[in-house]
Short mmCIF file of C-alpha atoms and ligand atoms in Angstrom, two decimals:
data_model
loop_
_atom_site.label_atom_id
_atom_site.label_comp_id
_atom_site.label_asym_id
_atom_site.label_seq_id
_atom_site.Cartn_x
_atom_site.Cartn_y
_atom_site.Cartn_z
CA MET A 28 2.62 -21.53 -25.07
CA SER A 29 5.54 -19.90 -23.40
CA ASP A 30 9.07 -21.61 -23.68
CA ALA A 31 8.94 -22.17 -19.74
CA ASN A 32 5.43 -23.79 -19.88
CA LYS A 33 6.82 -26.00 -22.62
CA ALA A 34 9.61 -27.20 -20.50
CA ILE A 35 7.16 -27.55 -17.44
CA GLU A 36 4.85 -29.69 -19.44
CA TYR A 37 7.93 -31.92 -20.34
CA ALA A 38 8.68 -32.26 -16.62
CA ARG A 39 5.39 -33.19 -15.73
CA ALA A 40 5.21 -35.62 -18.29
CA ASN A 41 8.62 -37.24 -17.12
CA ARG A 42 8.08 -37.24 -13.46
CA GLU A 43 7.84 -41.05 -13.17
CA ARG A 44 11.22 -41.27 -14.88
CA PHE A 45 12.77 -38.55 -12.85
CA ILE A 46 11.77 -40.61 -9.73
CA LYS A 47 13.24 -43.73 -11.35
CA GLU A 48 16.55 -41.90 -11.91
CA LEU A 49 16.61 -40.53 -8.18
CA ILE A 50 16.06 -43.79 -7.02
CA GLU A 51 19.01 -45.06 -8.94
CA PHE A 52 21.17 -42.51 -7.63
CA VAL A 53 20.33 -42.95 -4.08
CA LYS A 54 21.22 -46.62 -4.21
CA ILE A 55 24.77 -45.65 -4.35
CA GLU A 56 25.88 -45.49 -0.77
CA SER A 57 28.10 -42.43 -0.97
CA ILE A 58 28.75 -41.97 2.56
CA SER A 59 31.83 -39.29 2.87
CA THR A 60 32.30 -39.61 6.40
CA ASN A 61 33.89 -43.09 6.34
CA ASP A 62 36.88 -43.84 4.26
CA ASP A 63 35.45 -47.35 3.80
CA PHE A 64 33.22 -45.89 1.03
CA LYS A 65 35.57 -44.30 -1.27
CA LEU A 66 34.50 -46.56 -4.28
CA GLN A 67 30.98 -45.53 -3.74
CA LEU A 68 31.84 -42.10 -3.83
CA VAL A 69 33.65 -42.54 -7.25
CA ASN A 70 30.75 -44.49 -8.47
CA ALA A 71 28.27 -41.78 -7.48
CA ALA A 72 30.35 -39.07 -9.06
CA GLU A 73 30.53 -41.43 -12.21
CA TRP A 74 26.87 -41.46 -11.89
CA ALA A 75 26.16 -37.89 -11.87
CA ALA A 76 28.70 -37.34 -14.62
CA ALA A 77 26.88 -40.07 -17.02
CA HIS A 78 23.81 -38.35 -16.41
CA LEU A 79 24.98 -34.95 -17.32
CA ARG A 80 26.18 -36.28 -20.55
CA LYS A 81 22.94 -38.04 -21.07
CA ILE A 82 21.11 -34.83 -20.91
CA GLY A 83 23.34 -33.13 -23.30
CA ILE A 84 25.95 -31.04 -20.88
CA GLU A 85 29.29 -30.88 -22.41
CA ASN A 86 32.84 -31.06 -21.20
CA VAL A 87 31.95 -33.52 -18.38
CA SER A 88 34.68 -34.87 -16.53
CA LEU A 89 35.57 -36.01 -12.98
CA MET A 90 38.26 -33.75 -11.58
CA ASP A 91 40.65 -34.92 -8.96
CA THR A 92 41.02 -33.04 -5.71
CA GLY A 93 43.08 -35.15 -3.52
CA GLY A 94 39.94 -36.42 -1.72
CA HIS A 95 36.51 -37.35 -3.64
CA PRO A 96 36.47 -36.17 -7.10
CA ILE A 97 34.46 -33.11 -8.45
CA VAL A 98 32.33 -33.46 -11.44
CA TYR A 99 32.42 -30.48 -13.75
CA GLY A 100 30.21 -29.92 -16.99
CA ASP A 101 29.03 -27.15 -18.84
CA LEU A 102 26.87 -25.79 -21.56
CA LEU A 103 28.20 -22.40 -23.13
CA LYS A 104 26.47 -21.60 -26.15
CA LYS A 105 25.13 -18.05 -25.41
CA PRO A 106 28.29 -15.74 -25.51
CA ASN A 107 25.82 -12.86 -24.75
CA ALA A 108 23.87 -14.40 -21.78
CA PRO A 109 24.76 -14.91 -18.17
CA THR A 110 26.28 -17.96 -16.79
CA VAL A 111 24.85 -19.92 -13.82
CA LEU A 112 26.94 -22.35 -11.80
CA ILE A 113 24.91 -25.34 -10.43
CA TYR A 114 26.01 -26.27 -7.18
CA GLY A 115 25.42 -29.94 -5.77
CA HIS A 116 26.86 -32.49 -3.47
CA TYR A 117 26.52 -36.21 -4.02
CA ASP A 118 28.07 -37.44 -0.64
CA VAL A 119 25.61 -38.42 2.02
CA GLN A 120 25.67 -38.85 5.86
CA PRO A 121 26.17 -42.06 7.82
CA ILE A 122 22.74 -44.32 8.12
CA ASP A 123 23.28 -45.06 11.97
CA PRO A 124 21.41 -45.83 14.08
CA ILE A 125 20.42 -48.22 11.43
CA GLU A 126 17.81 -50.15 13.46
CA LEU A 127 15.59 -46.90 13.52
CA TRP A 128 15.23 -47.09 9.55
CA GLU A 129 11.54 -48.33 8.74
CA THR A 130 12.51 -48.90 5.27
CA PRO A 131 15.76 -49.82 3.57
CA PRO A 132 18.17 -46.78 3.70
CA PHE A 133 19.44 -47.11 0.29
CA ASP A 134 16.74 -49.00 -1.56
CA ALA A 135 14.17 -45.88 -1.89
CA THR A 136 10.53 -46.34 -0.83
CA VAL A 137 7.84 -44.18 -2.34
CA LYS A 138 4.85 -43.75 0.26
CA GLY A 139 2.21 -41.11 -0.35
CA ASP A 140 3.72 -37.74 -0.91
CA TYR A 141 7.32 -38.85 0.29
CA ILE A 142 10.26 -40.88 -1.08
CA PHE A 143 12.01 -42.14 1.75
CA ALA A 144 16.08 -43.08 1.90
CA ARG A 145 19.33 -41.30 2.71
CA GLY A 146 20.11 -38.71 0.43
CA THR A 147 16.83 -37.97 -0.90
CA SER A 148 16.32 -34.78 0.85
CA ASP A 149 19.93 -33.96 1.37
CA MET A 150 20.69 -33.57 -1.34
CA LYS A 151 20.73 -36.00 -4.33
CA GLY A 152 16.94 -35.17 -4.86
CA GLN A 153 17.83 -31.39 -4.71
CA MET A 154 20.69 -31.96 -7.41
CA MET A 155 18.24 -33.84 -9.38
CA ALA A 156 15.55 -31.30 -9.32
CA THR A 157 18.01 -29.08 -10.97
CA LEU A 158 19.38 -31.45 -13.39
CA ASN A 159 15.49 -32.38 -14.36
CA ALA A 160 14.74 -28.55 -14.87
CA VAL A 161 17.87 -28.22 -17.17
CA GLU A 162 17.00 -31.21 -19.20
CA SER A 163 13.25 -30.22 -19.53
CA VAL A 164 14.33 -26.78 -20.99
CA MET A 165 16.97 -28.40 -23.23
CA LYS A 166 14.65 -31.03 -24.64
CA THR A 167 12.04 -28.49 -25.55
CA GLY A 168 13.78 -25.73 -27.02
CA ASP A 169 17.16 -23.55 -26.87
CA PHE A 170 18.73 -23.09 -23.59
CA PRO A 171 18.43 -19.40 -22.82
CA ILE A 172 21.68 -18.87 -20.71
CA ASN A 173 25.01 -20.64 -19.95
CA LEU A 174 25.57 -23.30 -17.54
CA LYS A 175 28.33 -24.68 -15.51
CA PHE A 176 28.34 -27.44 -12.77
CA LEU A 177 29.89 -27.98 -9.89
CA LEU A 178 29.14 -31.23 -8.05
CA GLU A 179 31.38 -32.19 -5.24
CA GLY A 180 31.64 -35.56 -2.94
CA GLU A 181 32.77 -33.79 0.42
CA GLU A 182 30.27 -31.41 1.50
CA GLU A 183 29.23 -33.29 4.47
CA ILE A 184 33.08 -33.22 5.76
CA GLY A 185 33.39 -29.68 5.45
CA SER A 186 34.40 -29.64 1.58
CA GLN A 187 38.02 -29.77 2.57
CA ASN A 188 39.25 -29.88 -0.88
CA MET A 189 37.03 -27.26 -2.27
CA GLU A 190 39.15 -24.13 -1.47
CA ALA A 191 42.11 -25.49 -3.20
CA PHE A 192 40.15 -26.46 -6.13
CA LEU A 193 38.50 -23.01 -6.53
CA HIS A 194 41.95 -21.45 -6.40
CA LYS A 195 43.26 -23.93 -9.21
CA HIS A 196 40.32 -23.59 -11.56
CA ALA A 197 38.73 -19.96 -10.77
CA ASP A 198 38.64 -19.33 -14.53
CA MET A 199 36.90 -22.39 -15.62
CA LEU A 200 34.28 -21.70 -12.95
CA LYS A 201 33.99 -17.92 -13.63
CA SER A 202 29.91 -17.50 -13.41
CA ASP A 203 27.68 -14.67 -12.88
CA PHE A 204 25.67 -16.44 -10.16
CA CYS A 205 25.40 -19.83 -8.23
CA LEU A 206 22.28 -21.93 -7.90
CA ASN A 207 22.63 -23.66 -4.81
CA PRO A 208 19.75 -25.95 -3.96
CA ASP A 209 21.17 -27.49 -0.62
CA ALA A 210 19.45 -24.79 1.87
CA GLY A 211 15.96 -26.02 1.88
CA ALA A 212 12.64 -24.19 2.85
CA ILE A 213 10.84 -23.08 5.98
CA SER A 214 7.84 -25.24 4.77
CA ALA A 215 6.10 -26.64 1.77
CA ASP A 216 3.80 -23.90 1.36
CA GLU A 217 6.42 -21.07 2.17
CA PRO A 218 9.26 -20.48 -0.58
CA THR A 219 12.62 -19.60 1.22
CA ILE A 220 15.68 -17.87 0.30
CA THR A 221 18.48 -18.35 2.90
CA PHE A 222 21.02 -15.58 3.18
CA GLY A 223 22.88 -16.88 6.02
CA LEU A 224 24.73 -20.15 6.90
CA ARG A 225 26.54 -20.79 10.05
CA GLY A 226 29.86 -22.20 9.94
CA LEU A 227 31.51 -25.00 11.74
CA ALA A 228 34.41 -26.44 13.85
CA TYR A 229 34.29 -29.87 14.92
CA PHE A 230 36.53 -31.63 17.60
CA GLU A 231 37.23 -34.67 19.43
CA ILE A 232 38.22 -34.38 22.97
CA HIS A 233 40.17 -37.44 24.44
CA ILE A 234 40.55 -37.95 28.23
CA ASN A 235 42.76 -40.43 29.55
CA GLY A 236 42.74 -41.72 33.29
CA PRO A 237 44.32 -44.82 34.49
CA ALA A 238 46.61 -47.04 32.31
CA GLN A 239 43.88 -49.65 31.88
CA ASP A 240 40.27 -50.24 32.77
CA LEU A 241 39.90 -50.85 36.76
CA HIS A 242 37.54 -52.83 38.67
CA SER A 243 35.32 -50.08 39.98
CA GLY A 244 35.04 -51.76 43.45
CA LEU A 245 38.54 -51.87 44.08
CA PHE A 246 39.49 -48.49 42.64
CA GLY A 247 36.24 -46.61 42.63
CA GLY A 248 36.44 -43.68 45.04
CA ALA A 249 40.53 -43.36 44.70
CA VAL A 250 40.48 -42.64 41.02
CA HIS A 251 39.13 -40.06 39.02
CA ASN A 252 36.53 -41.62 36.38
CA PRO A 253 37.27 -40.11 32.97
CA ALA A 254 33.90 -40.49 31.97
CA GLN A 255 32.91 -38.27 34.92
CA ALA A 256 35.72 -35.96 34.18
CA LEU A 257 34.61 -35.53 30.78
CA THR A 258 31.14 -34.88 31.54
CA GLU A 259 32.04 -32.40 34.11
CA LEU A 260 34.19 -30.48 31.60
CA ILE A 261 31.30 -30.56 29.34
CA ALA A 262 28.74 -29.53 31.74
CA ALA A 263 31.05 -26.34 32.41
CA MET A 264 30.92 -25.33 28.87
CA HIS A 265 27.54 -23.71 29.16
CA ASP A 266 25.91 -21.56 32.15
CA ALA A 267 22.59 -22.05 33.41
CA ASN A 268 21.28 -19.99 30.30
CA GLY A 269 22.78 -21.77 27.55
CA THR A 270 25.43 -19.43 27.22
CA ILE A 271 28.74 -20.71 26.06
CA THR A 272 31.59 -20.51 28.76
CA LEU A 273 34.81 -20.77 26.41
CA PRO A 274 37.00 -17.88 27.22
CA ASN A 275 36.56 -14.82 24.94
CA PHE A 276 33.88 -17.16 22.78
CA TYR A 277 31.53 -14.17 21.84
CA ASP A 278 34.28 -11.71 21.19
CA SER A 279 33.94 -11.48 17.45
CA VAL A 280 29.90 -12.68 17.46
CA ARG A 281 28.33 -9.80 15.39
CA PRO A 282 25.41 -8.75 17.81
CA VAL A 283 22.07 -9.20 16.30
CA THR A 284 20.53 -5.98 15.32
CA ASP A 285 17.48 -4.40 16.32
CA LYS A 286 15.98 -4.72 12.57
CA GLU A 287 17.06 -8.42 12.54
CA ARG A 288 15.20 -9.08 15.62
CA GLU A 289 11.97 -7.42 13.78
CA GLU A 290 12.50 -9.18 10.44
CA THR A 291 13.02 -12.50 12.26
CA ALA A 292 9.93 -12.12 14.37
CA LYS A 293 7.93 -11.79 11.25
CA LEU A 294 9.07 -15.34 10.09
CA PRO A 295 6.52 -18.49 10.79
CA THR A 296 9.44 -20.05 12.73
CA THR A 297 8.05 -19.67 16.17
CA ALA A 298 8.86 -21.62 19.48
CA GLU A 299 5.60 -23.59 18.77
CA SER A 300 7.04 -24.70 15.32
CA TYR A 301 10.39 -25.67 16.85
CA LEU A 302 8.64 -27.91 19.25
CA GLN A 303 6.59 -29.76 16.90
CA GLN A 304 9.09 -30.24 14.42
CA THR A 305 11.50 -31.67 17.09
CA GLY A 306 9.35 -33.50 19.45
CA ALA A 307 11.45 -32.22 22.41
CA PRO A 308 9.37 -31.87 25.60
CA ALA A 309 10.66 -28.24 25.93
CA LEU A 310 12.87 -25.54 24.31
CA TRP A 311 16.38 -24.65 25.68
CA GLY A 312 18.78 -22.17 24.92
CA GLU A 313 19.60 -18.39 25.51
CA LYS A 314 16.68 -16.79 26.70
CA GLU A 315 17.45 -13.41 25.36
CA TYR A 316 16.90 -14.76 21.68
CA THR A 317 14.11 -16.29 20.06
CA PRO A 318 14.68 -20.19 18.74
CA ALA A 319 15.09 -18.62 15.10
CA LEU A 320 17.66 -16.23 16.24
CA ARG A 321 19.40 -18.77 18.24
CA THR A 322 19.74 -21.36 15.39
CA GLY A 323 20.40 -18.46 12.73
CA ALA A 324 22.53 -15.73 14.19
CA ARG A 325 23.92 -17.28 17.44
CA PRO A 326 26.79 -19.69 17.75
CA THR A 327 26.33 -23.06 19.59
CA LEU A 328 28.46 -25.77 21.26
CA GLU A 329 27.06 -29.36 20.85
CA VAL A 330 27.85 -32.74 21.92
CA ASN A 331 27.62 -34.86 18.94
CA GLY A 332 28.71 -38.06 20.67
CA LEU A 333 30.15 -39.81 23.72
CA LEU A 334 32.09 -42.49 24.36
CA SER A 335 33.31 -44.48 27.29
CA GLY A 336 32.87 -47.48 29.69
CA TRP A 337 30.45 -50.28 29.33
CA THR A 338 27.33 -49.64 26.87
CA GLY A 339 26.50 -53.22 26.23
CA ALA A 340 23.73 -55.08 27.60
CA GLY A 341 23.64 -55.97 31.21
CA ALA A 342 25.89 -54.22 34.08
CA LYS A 343 29.69 -54.45 33.97
CA THR A 344 31.28 -52.95 37.05
CA VAL A 345 34.03 -51.16 35.49
CA LEU A 346 35.99 -47.82 35.94
CA PRO A 347 37.06 -46.88 32.11
CA ALA A 348 40.27 -45.80 31.30
CA LYS A 349 39.33 -43.38 28.72
CA ALA A 350 36.45 -41.25 27.44
CA MET A 351 35.99 -39.23 24.23
CA ALA A 352 33.55 -36.56 23.12
CA LYS A 353 32.64 -35.21 19.86
CA ILE A 354 31.86 -31.66 20.08
CA SER A 355 31.21 -29.13 17.37
CA CYS A 356 30.43 -25.46 17.51
CA ARG A 357 28.38 -23.67 14.87
CA LEU A 358 29.85 -20.32 14.07
CA VAL A 359 28.37 -16.88 13.24
CA PRO A 360 30.11 -13.70 11.67
CA ASP A 361 32.85 -12.96 12.59
CA GLN A 362 34.10 -16.07 14.38
CA SER A 363 36.70 -18.51 12.71
CA PRO A 364 37.27 -22.04 13.39
CA ALA A 365 40.98 -21.46 14.34
CA GLU A 366 40.00 -18.90 17.25
CA VAL A 367 37.41 -21.53 18.58
CA HIS A 368 40.07 -23.97 18.53
CA ARG A 369 42.39 -21.97 20.51
CA GLN A 370 39.44 -21.03 22.95
CA LEU A 371 38.57 -24.89 23.46
CA VAL A 372 42.06 -25.68 24.26
CA LYS A 373 42.51 -22.62 26.78
CA PHE A 374 39.28 -23.78 28.42
CA MET A 375 40.67 -27.20 28.85
CA GLU A 376 43.97 -25.68 30.10
CA MET A 377 41.91 -23.69 32.48
CA ASN A 378 39.66 -26.33 33.75
CA ALA A 379 40.74 -29.70 33.27
CA PRO A 380 41.62 -31.64 36.66
CA LYS A 381 45.09 -32.90 37.52
CA THR A 382 43.46 -36.31 37.84
CA ILE A 383 43.40 -36.78 33.88
CA THR A 384 45.27 -36.07 30.80
CA TRP A 385 43.58 -34.56 27.61
CA GLU A 386 43.67 -34.01 24.10
CA VAL A 387 41.81 -31.82 21.77
CA LYS A 388 41.92 -32.92 18.04
CA ALA A 389 40.40 -30.52 15.36
CA LEU A 390 38.60 -32.60 12.86
CA HIS A 391 36.58 -30.71 9.87
CA GLU A 392 35.51 -27.10 9.75
CA SER A 393 33.44 -25.07 7.48
CA PRO A 394 33.16 -20.92 7.14
CA TRP A 395 29.60 -19.15 7.86
CA ALA A 396 28.46 -17.12 5.06
CA ILE A 397 26.15 -14.27 4.41
CA THR A 398 24.76 -13.68 1.00
CA ASP A 399 24.03 -10.65 -1.10
CA VAL A 400 20.30 -10.79 -1.66
CA ASN A 401 20.36 -7.69 -4.02
CA THR A 402 21.47 -9.52 -7.07
CA ASN A 403 20.18 -10.34 -10.43
CA GLY A 404 20.11 -13.94 -9.57
CA ILE A 405 18.15 -13.48 -6.15
CA ARG A 406 15.58 -11.51 -8.24
CA ALA A 407 15.25 -14.22 -10.73
CA LEU A 408 14.75 -16.84 -8.23
CA ALA A 409 12.49 -14.88 -6.32
CA ALA A 410 10.37 -14.00 -9.25
CA ALA A 411 10.41 -17.80 -10.23
CA MET A 412 9.37 -18.94 -6.80
CA GLU A 413 6.66 -16.18 -6.83
CA THR A 414 5.12 -17.55 -9.97
CA VAL A 415 5.25 -21.30 -8.76
CA TRP A 416 3.73 -20.72 -5.41
CA GLY A 417 1.84 -17.67 -5.99
CA ARG A 418 3.52 -15.82 -3.09
CA GLN A 419 6.87 -14.11 -2.52
CA PRO A 420 9.62 -16.05 -0.78
CA LEU A 421 10.55 -15.48 2.88
CA TYR A 422 14.04 -14.61 3.50
CA ARG A 423 15.95 -16.33 6.48
CA ARG A 424 19.03 -17.40 8.23
CA GLU A 425 19.83 -20.96 8.47
CA GLY A 426 21.57 -22.77 11.22
CA GLY A 427 23.41 -25.42 8.89
CA SER A 428 26.56 -24.94 6.83
CA ILE A 429 27.50 -25.27 3.19
CA GLY A 430 31.12 -24.66 2.94
CA VAL A 431 31.18 -23.80 -0.54
CA VAL A 432 29.32 -20.61 -0.37
CA ALA A 433 31.82 -18.55 1.47
CA MET A 434 34.49 -20.05 -0.86
CA LEU A 435 32.82 -19.09 -3.88
CA GLN A 436 32.46 -15.31 -2.43
CA ASN A 437 36.10 -15.34 -1.40
CA ILE A 438 37.86 -17.03 -4.24
CA CYS A 439 35.71 -16.48 -7.37
CA GLY A 440 33.56 -13.53 -6.42
CA VAL A 441 30.35 -15.52 -7.21
CA GLU A 442 27.22 -14.89 -4.91
CA SER A 443 24.78 -18.03 -4.44
CA GLY A 444 21.28 -18.22 -4.18
CA LEU A 445 20.35 -20.66 -1.47
CA VAL A 446 17.03 -22.40 -1.89
CA GLY A 447 15.75 -26.21 -2.22
CA GLY A 448 13.01 -28.56 -1.27
CA SER A 449 14.34 -29.90 1.86
CA LEU A 450 11.82 -29.46 4.63
CA PRO A 451 12.63 -29.21 8.42
CA ASP A 452 10.66 -32.41 8.98
CA ASP A 453 12.57 -34.47 6.34
CA ASN A 454 14.88 -36.07 8.81
CA ILE A 455 18.02 -35.07 7.24
CA HIS A 456 20.86 -36.57 8.98
CA SER A 457 18.59 -38.89 10.79
CA PRO A 458 16.78 -42.37 10.18
CA ASN A 459 13.86 -42.30 7.81
CA GLU A 460 15.11 -39.44 5.73
CA ARG A 461 12.59 -38.40 3.22
CA MET A 462 11.71 -35.70 0.55
CA HIS A 463 8.42 -34.25 -0.14
CA LEU A 464 7.59 -35.07 -3.68
CA PRO A 465 4.85 -32.09 -4.20
CA THR A 466 7.61 -29.58 -3.10
CA TRP A 467 10.42 -31.37 -5.55
CA TYR A 468 8.02 -30.83 -8.53
CA LYS A 469 7.76 -27.34 -7.54
CA ASN A 470 11.12 -26.62 -7.39
CA ILE A 471 11.70 -28.35 -10.74
CA ASP A 472 9.21 -25.94 -12.07
CA ALA A 473 10.70 -22.89 -10.22
CA PHE A 474 14.28 -23.68 -11.58
CA ILE A 475 12.79 -23.90 -15.03
CA HIS A 476 11.40 -20.46 -14.87
CA PHE A 477 14.61 -19.25 -13.00
CA PHE A 478 16.64 -20.03 -16.07
CA PHE A 479 14.35 -17.93 -18.40
CA ASN A 480 14.49 -15.38 -15.83
CA MET A 481 18.00 -14.94 -15.88
CA LYS A 482 18.16 -14.29 -19.46
N1 BES B 530 22.01 -29.09 3.21
C1 BES B 530 22.85 -29.35 4.48
C2 BES B 530 22.83 -28.00 5.18
C3 BES B 530 21.55 -27.12 5.16
C4 BES B 530 20.35 -28.00 5.93
C5 BES B 530 21.50 -25.93 5.22
C6 BES B 530 19.25 -27.15 5.95
C7 BES B 530 20.35 -25.21 5.36
C8 BES B 530 19.08 -26.05 5.56
C9 BES B 530 24.39 -29.76 4.52
O1 BES B 530 24.13 -30.73 3.26
C10 BES B 530 24.99 -30.09 5.75
O2 BES B 530 24.21 -30.99 6.35
N2 BES B 530 26.19 -29.45 6.08
C11 BES B 530 26.91 -30.10 7.11
C12 BES B 530 28.37 -29.59 6.70
C13 BES B 530 29.12 -29.78 7.87
C14 BES B 530 29.54 -31.25 8.07
C15 BES B 530 30.38 -29.16 7.61
C16 BES B 530 26.13 -29.42 8.44
O3 BES B 530 25.63 -28.36 8.40
O4 BES B 530 26.16 -30.42 9.05
MN1 MN B 531 23.80 -32.75 4.96
#
């Protein structure tokens, strides 16, 4: 039996324990977007570090970043073999709206082919798939290559301390390739390599009107309602075609080439698949682009949340004093978060009425990335996926963001292989997040093949 098959057999025999370990890991409420959970983030980092030590990884430590710790570890036994950096994030998104969860968000439930809990698909489950693969190879023979681990707790808040960390520890992290399983796949039967990620720029817009909430009968009609002023402004941020109207917004957007149009048209991500996955009554957006191009290659401006006035039960006749919107833009090459910030401020200067005052606050940001698919790492991954799925992977650009990818390129000169078992209907960032177990098992097998292919 080949070394890879020995490891695969070990992984199969240990599936039940792997699931138990994942259930322990997702129990830790490591929500990075909320400072009240700081301790849980440290607990999740400690858990991951303990697991690395348990499977035999060396030099494991929690490293200070100024924010949530980074877990480092390595296995450097093969001076003549390449070094693969394994990336993961142990932080998760909030669980709101909590009443829509059908099973407890942090007490995982296995039902049929799925495991349900926050962080299963995005991405504690994906991280564990790589660690399970590493363990399976280590326990059945000699590890064929060198490994380094970079596990962070701030991915869901824009990896804000990662850049400084990479600058400081560039030597320690020196590697030939990064395996990043945070990018997901088109479907369970369609192994996928992602070569493009969008960036992000996240803002709050605060609108202030009267000095305090007013009786809407006494003052309605004479005072501009801040909720109305805010929604008027938001409505003006797109035209009827869904094109964004911030001044100069598209100036640095790289045009979609004919070749990319053709390649994207061949993917199974069709208008029908978007309709089916989202349950929306109809699709929306720039009609000159297909949905796959709109999410992969075009920038967006999205309202993530609105806050104003009376939203409790029953009726309250109030003219609210303030309104707030959370707005974020997904960015594509060659846009920068700073330029979009300036454009949003300019838009407000040009369009905000005299009846209110306003403030734009920049929250977090994340750079876009385009990865090089012409590398040994990608060839090793593609071959591994073909072995497991029996078909070549599809290559796509993805609409989500993973900050570390561009940072690793720019600071450490390391290219990433963006893969993973997260599927479009896994409800990531939503209630009832789940992970597809058959795909998880396949990814464990694929990672095992990948390690041997890299030798
Ligand atoms: N894993 C996701 C990103 C993703 C999802 C990439 C599906 C490809 C396919 C990641 O954890 C994520 O959600 N990132 C955030 C980052 C942001 C807060 C800076 C995102 O994209 O919203
Ligand atoms: Mn996420």
